[in-house]
Structure formats: C-alpha cells, structure tokens
Amino acid sequence: MKMNTFYIHTMGCQMNEYDSDFLAQALVRMGYAPTRDPNEASVILINTCMVRAKAEQKAMSALGRYSRIKKRRPHIVLGVVGCLAQKKGHLLLDRFPQVDMVLGPRETGRIAEAVSAVMKNRERTLAISLETLPPAPSFTTDYFKGRVTGCISIMQGCNNFCAYCIVPYVRGREVSRPPGDILAEAGRLVSQGVREITLLGQNVNSYRWKGEGGVKDFTGLLEEMDRLDGLLRLRFTTSHPKDLSDRLIECFGRLKILCPHIHLPFQAGSDRILAAMKRDYTRDQYMRLVEKLRRVRPDVAVTSDVMVGFPGETREDFLLTLDLMERVQFDSLFSFKYSDRSGTLAEKLEGKVDESEKDRRLRRLQELQRSITLKKNEALKDRVTEVLVEGFSKKGGQLSGRTGTNKIVNFDGPPEWIGRVVNVRITAAFVNSLRGVASCEQAA
Ligand code: 5AD
Ligand code: SF4
C-alpha cells in the first residue's frame, strides 16, 4: 500500500523552522512519511511569516498554489500554520475553502488532533489562542539523525512592542520553557549526532524560569548547556541590546562551548529614530555594548539587523545609521526596508518615506556593508581556524562548515569529517563565504 506522506513549506525565521520540525515529528508519529513533492503529499502544511509585507504576499501566493493542488486532489489535508495563520485566522478559512486548518504558532501542539478531525469527518479547525503554553516535544524518534546543527526554542513570544513589529501580536507574550525540558531536548539532539545547538527566542536575554529549583535566568541556562556531554558548540539568537547584561557578556569569555558570535539587532543609528521605534537604548549605549563584548572576547563576530525608511527617517538620520555601521564594523548585516504592518504603532505614524527613497537608502547601505564584510573576511586569509563540518558545499564537491564566528568555509575533505571540528587554513575570502584547505595539524 502507498504510504501517507506530508510536505511542509516553511517561510520566515528559525523559530518557524523549529516549529516545522516539531510538526514534522508529530506527523511522523502519526505514521506519515516526508515527501519532497507537494503534488503527491497527503498532508500539506504552509508555515507562514508576516514580518514584512513581502513575506505576507509570498505566503498568500503559496496558499493559492497549494489550494490549486487540493482542488485537483480534494481528499488531502491542507493547513496554514504560523504567524499569518495567527493574524488572519478565520479570514483564511473564509477566503480559501480548500484550507482545512488554521493553527497559530502557539497551537502547533494540536496538529495531530486537527489532522484526525479532517480525516474522520472533514472537520475544519481554527486554533489561534495566544494563551496556550508552547508544547514540550517529547519525541524519541531518530528524526535529527544526520544533522550536525540543531535549534531549541527556549521561549515564545515577545513583550517589547517595538513600534514597527508584528511579532508580539502574532506570537503573544513571553513565556519561558522549563530548563529541564530544554536540557532534555538538547540531550536528545546530541544523542542523535547534533554537535551545535542554537537556543532560540525573540529575546533570549529575558529568559526567566521560576520553579521548584529556584529562579533561572539566561546565563544560568547557558551554564547548564555548557556542561552538556558531547555538545561542541552553543549559540543563541536573538538578543535585544536593552537586555544584554554584563553577566551575559562575561559568558563569552568564560563558557567553553559558547561560540564567539552574537546577533545583536541595532535597527537604526539615530537616537531620534530609535526612540520613535521604542527600542529603549541610544546609539552610544549600543556601541558601548559592542566595545564590552570585544574586550571580553576580542575575536567575537557581531552581526545585526537594520532597517531603512522608518516613518520620519530623514537623510541625516540615515547617515547616522551608516556612521554607526562604519564605527562598529559588523561582520554581516541583515538589512530591510521598513514595511507597514497593520495594528502596529508605526503604521499610524506620519512621515512615511517614499518607496524609491527607501530603495536608494537600502542600496547605499548594502554597498557599504559589502565592503566591510569583505574586508573582515579578507583579514582571515592565511589564518588557521576551527570549522565544524556540516555537510557538502552548495555547489557540491567540497565540504562545508562554519567557523565559531559563523562564517561559511568550503574546503576539500572526506565525508567522514562531517560532524567533526577540522582546522582549516583560509585561502580565499568572498562576501558570503570563505575557501580554505584542511591544515596538517588536525584537532582531535
Ligand atoms: N519592516 C521592516 N523590517 C522589519 N523587521 C521587523 N519588523 C519589520 C518591519 N515592519 C526586521 C527587524 C527585525 C528583523 C527580524 O526584521 O530588523 O530585527
Ligand atoms: Fe518569525 Fe516574525 Fe516572521 Fe513570525 S513574523 S515567522 S516570528 S520573523
């Protein structure tokens, strides 16, 4: 008999990737097998994002595409999950008669129940509560076998309400997961061969758990992760500058497996814009944090998020963003044009910036960052650096891994090195990757 299969299309951030892994494991437990072809899947899930208008448009057009598949094959299950599902809720069920379920990011734990309801009575499910606690995955399958890196969500939601951001409205208020659950999940990943774990949360710095064993903050959690047998590398994302404590900064000099990399979004270089964004720090405070980090760990790589064209952003404000970039010298940067999100504070602000002006600013900003990234990468030439090998390079043929500073390195070597840390001498630098040769003196 042909096996029942599922296909999950994941858009957006690492949190969505994590949620998709959770959904996939739940479907595996129900007896479904993954397929790469949506045209043959018995269950299709779209895990959506709506952080910017473009992400929302992409999700809507994917939904149209999968609805057409379902029109041809009406017996299958079609579900929308994630942030767009949360925001649009029943509107999606009304507009897309092919959709069988709409589950918000907090409701992924109901996937099995929702799929069964469709299978049994073609019953549709709408689950978009923001009060539900994040599900605790307790699977013992070998789902992660063959992966070198993995992620663990340590908290859900966000309490910050930055003026531009939709996340607090679609992922609810902050809730931290119990440390015991997180450590057990980490142990399961490691036992399946994962060597590097990234702890995920919208604002991991405000992780806080109060339970039987007392209170645990984020540094306490990092300390416990640092003691985990078999784990070679630890990362976390995302940090909010306003909550980056000295104790956490000190972890970069103290914890043996914490990678020398921090993603610390700055968003804008003008104090006036930062205040309008409700970010709760100034450009000087941000730059002092980076200085402190570099004092504790001189080789730390700092990456960031920035946007251009926030309402009211003048040319002078924009030049201050470029100035901050010149001063800080980020290793790399994710840059975006401000996008109106309905229901946010910024949507109602005056002084919206022209789309063409946003384009010009973004282009200029990205040009500057390209030159900084390239300069930083070129400084690594002839140096030997430790690379955790994750698999094969995109073009194939070579091994591919990352440095502790999160830079991609491609080099020749045998497949047995996948999952191992290898010393690599860097021979060529590009904007998005490095090339190297395995060095003679290999780490154990
Ligand atoms: N418009 C543009 N960029 C945004 N981001 C979040 N909301 C918006 C928006 N409305 C960016 C921020 C954030 C990253 C994940 O996405 O830079 O750090
Ligand atoms: Fe992730 Fe935010 Fe997009 Fe949701 S809206 S998927 S939290 S980036």
PDB file of C-alpha atoms in Angstrom, residues 59 110 120 155 204 217 246 318 339 389 392 436:
ATOM      1  CA  ALA A  59       2.613  33.224   1.936  1.00  0.00           C
ATOM      2  CA  ARG A 110      -2.892  20.455  18.204  1.00  0.00           C
ATOM      3  CA  LYS A 120     -12.536  11.432  10.051  1.00  0.00           C
ATOM      4  CA  MET A 155      10.875  30.859  24.958  1.00  0.00           C
ATOM      5  CA  VAL A 204      16.577  35.244  24.735  1.00  0.00           C
ATOM      6  CA  ASP A 217      17.930  33.319  34.070  1.00  0.00           C
ATOM      7  CA  ASP A 246      27.295  42.338  31.859  1.00  0.00           C
ATOM      8  CA  PHE A 318      20.015  57.641   7.656  1.00  0.00           C
ATOM      9  CA  SER A 339       7.275  47.805   5.871  1.00  0.00           C
ATOM     10  CA  VAL A 389      31.811  20.461   9.177  1.00  0.00           C
ATOM     11  CA  PHE A 392      28.605  19.481   1.461  1.00  0.00           C
ATOM     12  CA  GLY A 436      40.307  27.015   2.602  1.00  0.00           C
TER      13      GLY A 436
END
